[in-house]
Short mmCIF file of C-alpha atoms in Angstrom, two decimals:
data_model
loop_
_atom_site.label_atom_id
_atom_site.label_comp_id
_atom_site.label_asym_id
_atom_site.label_seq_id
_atom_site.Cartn_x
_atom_site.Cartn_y
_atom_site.Cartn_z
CA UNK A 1 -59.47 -7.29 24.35
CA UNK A 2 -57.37 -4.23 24.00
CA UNK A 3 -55.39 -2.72 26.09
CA UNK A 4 -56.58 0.53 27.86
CA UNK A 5 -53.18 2.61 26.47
CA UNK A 6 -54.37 1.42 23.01
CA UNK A 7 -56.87 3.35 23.11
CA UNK A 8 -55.77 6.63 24.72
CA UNK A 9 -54.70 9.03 21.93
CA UNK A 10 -51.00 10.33 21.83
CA UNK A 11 -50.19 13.75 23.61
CA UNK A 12 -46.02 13.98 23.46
CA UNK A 13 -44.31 12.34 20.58
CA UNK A 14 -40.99 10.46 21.01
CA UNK A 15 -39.69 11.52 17.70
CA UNK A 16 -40.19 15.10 18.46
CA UNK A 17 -38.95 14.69 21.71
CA UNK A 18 -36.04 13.27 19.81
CA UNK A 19 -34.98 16.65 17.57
CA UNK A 20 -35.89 18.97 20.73
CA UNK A 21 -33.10 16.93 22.51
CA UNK A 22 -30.82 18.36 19.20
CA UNK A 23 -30.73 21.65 21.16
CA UNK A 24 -31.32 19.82 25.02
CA UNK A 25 -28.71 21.96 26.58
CA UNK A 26 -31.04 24.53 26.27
CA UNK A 27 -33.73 22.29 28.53
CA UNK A 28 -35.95 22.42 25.75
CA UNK A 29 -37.14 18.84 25.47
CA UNK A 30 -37.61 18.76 29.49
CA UNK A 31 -40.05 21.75 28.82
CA UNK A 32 -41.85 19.73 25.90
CA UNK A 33 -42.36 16.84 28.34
CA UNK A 34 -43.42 18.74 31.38
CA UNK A 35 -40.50 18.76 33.32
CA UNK A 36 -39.94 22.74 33.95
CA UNK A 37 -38.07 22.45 37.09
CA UNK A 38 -35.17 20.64 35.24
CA UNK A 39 -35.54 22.21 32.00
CA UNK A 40 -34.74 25.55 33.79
CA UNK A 41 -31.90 23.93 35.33
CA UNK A 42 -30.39 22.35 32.13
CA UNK A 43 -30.98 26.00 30.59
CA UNK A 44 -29.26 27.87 33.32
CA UNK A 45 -26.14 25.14 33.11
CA UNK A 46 -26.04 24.31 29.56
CA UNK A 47 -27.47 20.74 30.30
CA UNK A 48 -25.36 20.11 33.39
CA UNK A 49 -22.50 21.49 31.24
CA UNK A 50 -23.23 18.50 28.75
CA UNK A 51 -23.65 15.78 31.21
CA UNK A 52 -27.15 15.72 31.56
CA UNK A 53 -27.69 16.42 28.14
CA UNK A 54 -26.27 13.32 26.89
CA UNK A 55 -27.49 11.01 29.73
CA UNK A 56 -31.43 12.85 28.12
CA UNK A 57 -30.78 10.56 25.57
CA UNK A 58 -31.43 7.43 27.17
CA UNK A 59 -34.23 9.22 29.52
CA UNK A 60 -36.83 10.11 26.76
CA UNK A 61 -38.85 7.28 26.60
CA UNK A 62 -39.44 7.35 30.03
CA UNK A 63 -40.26 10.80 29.30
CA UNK A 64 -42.41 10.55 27.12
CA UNK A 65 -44.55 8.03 28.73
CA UNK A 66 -44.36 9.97 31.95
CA UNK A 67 -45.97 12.93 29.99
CA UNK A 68 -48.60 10.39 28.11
CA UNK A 69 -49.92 9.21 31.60
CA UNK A 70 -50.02 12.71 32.85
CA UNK A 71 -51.62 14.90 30.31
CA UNK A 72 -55.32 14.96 28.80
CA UNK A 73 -55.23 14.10 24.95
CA UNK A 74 -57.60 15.82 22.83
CA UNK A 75 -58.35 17.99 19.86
CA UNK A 76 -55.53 20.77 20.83
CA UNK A 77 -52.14 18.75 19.86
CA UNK A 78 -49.35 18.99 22.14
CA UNK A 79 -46.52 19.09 19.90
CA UNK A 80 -47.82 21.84 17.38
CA UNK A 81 -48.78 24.05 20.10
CA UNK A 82 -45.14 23.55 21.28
CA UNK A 83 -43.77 24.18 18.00
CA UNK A 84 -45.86 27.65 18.01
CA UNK A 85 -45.00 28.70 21.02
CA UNK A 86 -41.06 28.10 20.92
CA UNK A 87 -41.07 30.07 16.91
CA UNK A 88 -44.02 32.43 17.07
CA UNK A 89 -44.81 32.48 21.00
CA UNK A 90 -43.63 36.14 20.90
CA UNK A 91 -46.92 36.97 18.46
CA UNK A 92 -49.03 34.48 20.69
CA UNK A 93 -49.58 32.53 18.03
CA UNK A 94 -49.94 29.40 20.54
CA UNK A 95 -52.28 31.42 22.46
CA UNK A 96 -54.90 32.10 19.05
CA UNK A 97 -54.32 27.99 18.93
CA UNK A 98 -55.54 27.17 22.11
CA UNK A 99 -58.56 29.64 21.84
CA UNK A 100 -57.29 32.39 24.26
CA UNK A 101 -58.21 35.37 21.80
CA UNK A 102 -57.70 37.92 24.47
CA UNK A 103 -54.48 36.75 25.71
CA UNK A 104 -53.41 35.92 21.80
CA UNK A 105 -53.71 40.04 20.94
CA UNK A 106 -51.94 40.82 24.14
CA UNK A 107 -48.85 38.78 23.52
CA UNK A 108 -49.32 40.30 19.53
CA UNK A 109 -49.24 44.04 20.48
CA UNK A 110 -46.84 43.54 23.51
CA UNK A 111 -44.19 41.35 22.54
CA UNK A 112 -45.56 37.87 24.49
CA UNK A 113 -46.29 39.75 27.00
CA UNK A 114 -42.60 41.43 27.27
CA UNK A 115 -41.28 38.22 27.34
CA UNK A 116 -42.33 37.51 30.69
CA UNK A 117 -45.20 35.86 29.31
CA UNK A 118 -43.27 33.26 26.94
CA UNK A 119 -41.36 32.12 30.22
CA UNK A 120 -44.80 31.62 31.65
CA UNK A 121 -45.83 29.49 28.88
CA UNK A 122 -42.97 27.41 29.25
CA UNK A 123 -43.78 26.75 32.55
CA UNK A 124 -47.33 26.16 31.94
CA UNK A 125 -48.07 25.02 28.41
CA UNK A 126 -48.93 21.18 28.99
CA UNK A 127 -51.40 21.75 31.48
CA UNK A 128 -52.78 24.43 29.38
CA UNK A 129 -53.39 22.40 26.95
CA UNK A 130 -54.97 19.74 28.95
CA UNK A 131 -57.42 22.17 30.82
CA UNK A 132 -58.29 23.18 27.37
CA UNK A 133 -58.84 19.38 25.84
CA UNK A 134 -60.59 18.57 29.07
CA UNK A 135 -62.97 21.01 28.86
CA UNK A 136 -63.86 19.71 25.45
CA UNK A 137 -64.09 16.40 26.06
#
């Protein structure tokens, strides 16, 4: 018999979490993995001036499971909504993705919201996403 995490389909991926880390002292990969708390702290400190940063290394399998536990997987995928937000989140390109039209053409005409709404999304995203592959489950 399998085991139940065999069959539970992949939300964060490790390699991904792997070239976020690249630019960690920006708290990036915390962000990715649902940790906003820290991941404003490493972006406010430049990863605990380095420190943390490097220690991240080590942490992100542990991350990574953490977040596969947490979040609902489903038809919206974690990691390209990630990647759309963090390049094109000031379009609300994410936002189209996850089926938010009306908050999509907001972000478009108003510059993600004037920015305010990016930080949100950062904050936010995974469970988002989860609500959203819930709901179509």
């Amino acid at each position: 018999m399998q085991n139940q995490a065999e069959h539970r389909a992949e939300t964060h991926n490790l390699l991904l979490g792997y070239i976020i880390w690249l630019f960690g002292f920006t708290g990036a990969h915390r962000f990715y993995y649902g940790r906003p708390v820290t991941g404003t702290i490493w972006f406010c400190t430049l990863g605990l001036c380095g420190i943390g940063w490097i220690v991240d290394a080590f942490l992100l399998p542990g991350m990574e499971r953490s977040a596969e536990r947490r979040y609902v997987p489903g038809p919206v995928n974690y990691s390209l909504a990630w990647v759309l937000l963090t390049y094109l989140g000031v379009f609300g390109i994410h936002r189209f993705y996850l089926g938010k039209i009306w908050t999509g053409l907001l972000y478009l005409l108003t510059g993600g919201f004037f920015a305010v709404g990016i930080c949100y999304d950062f904050w936010t995203l995974n469970g988002q996403i989860s609500e959203v592959n819930q709901a179509n489950r």
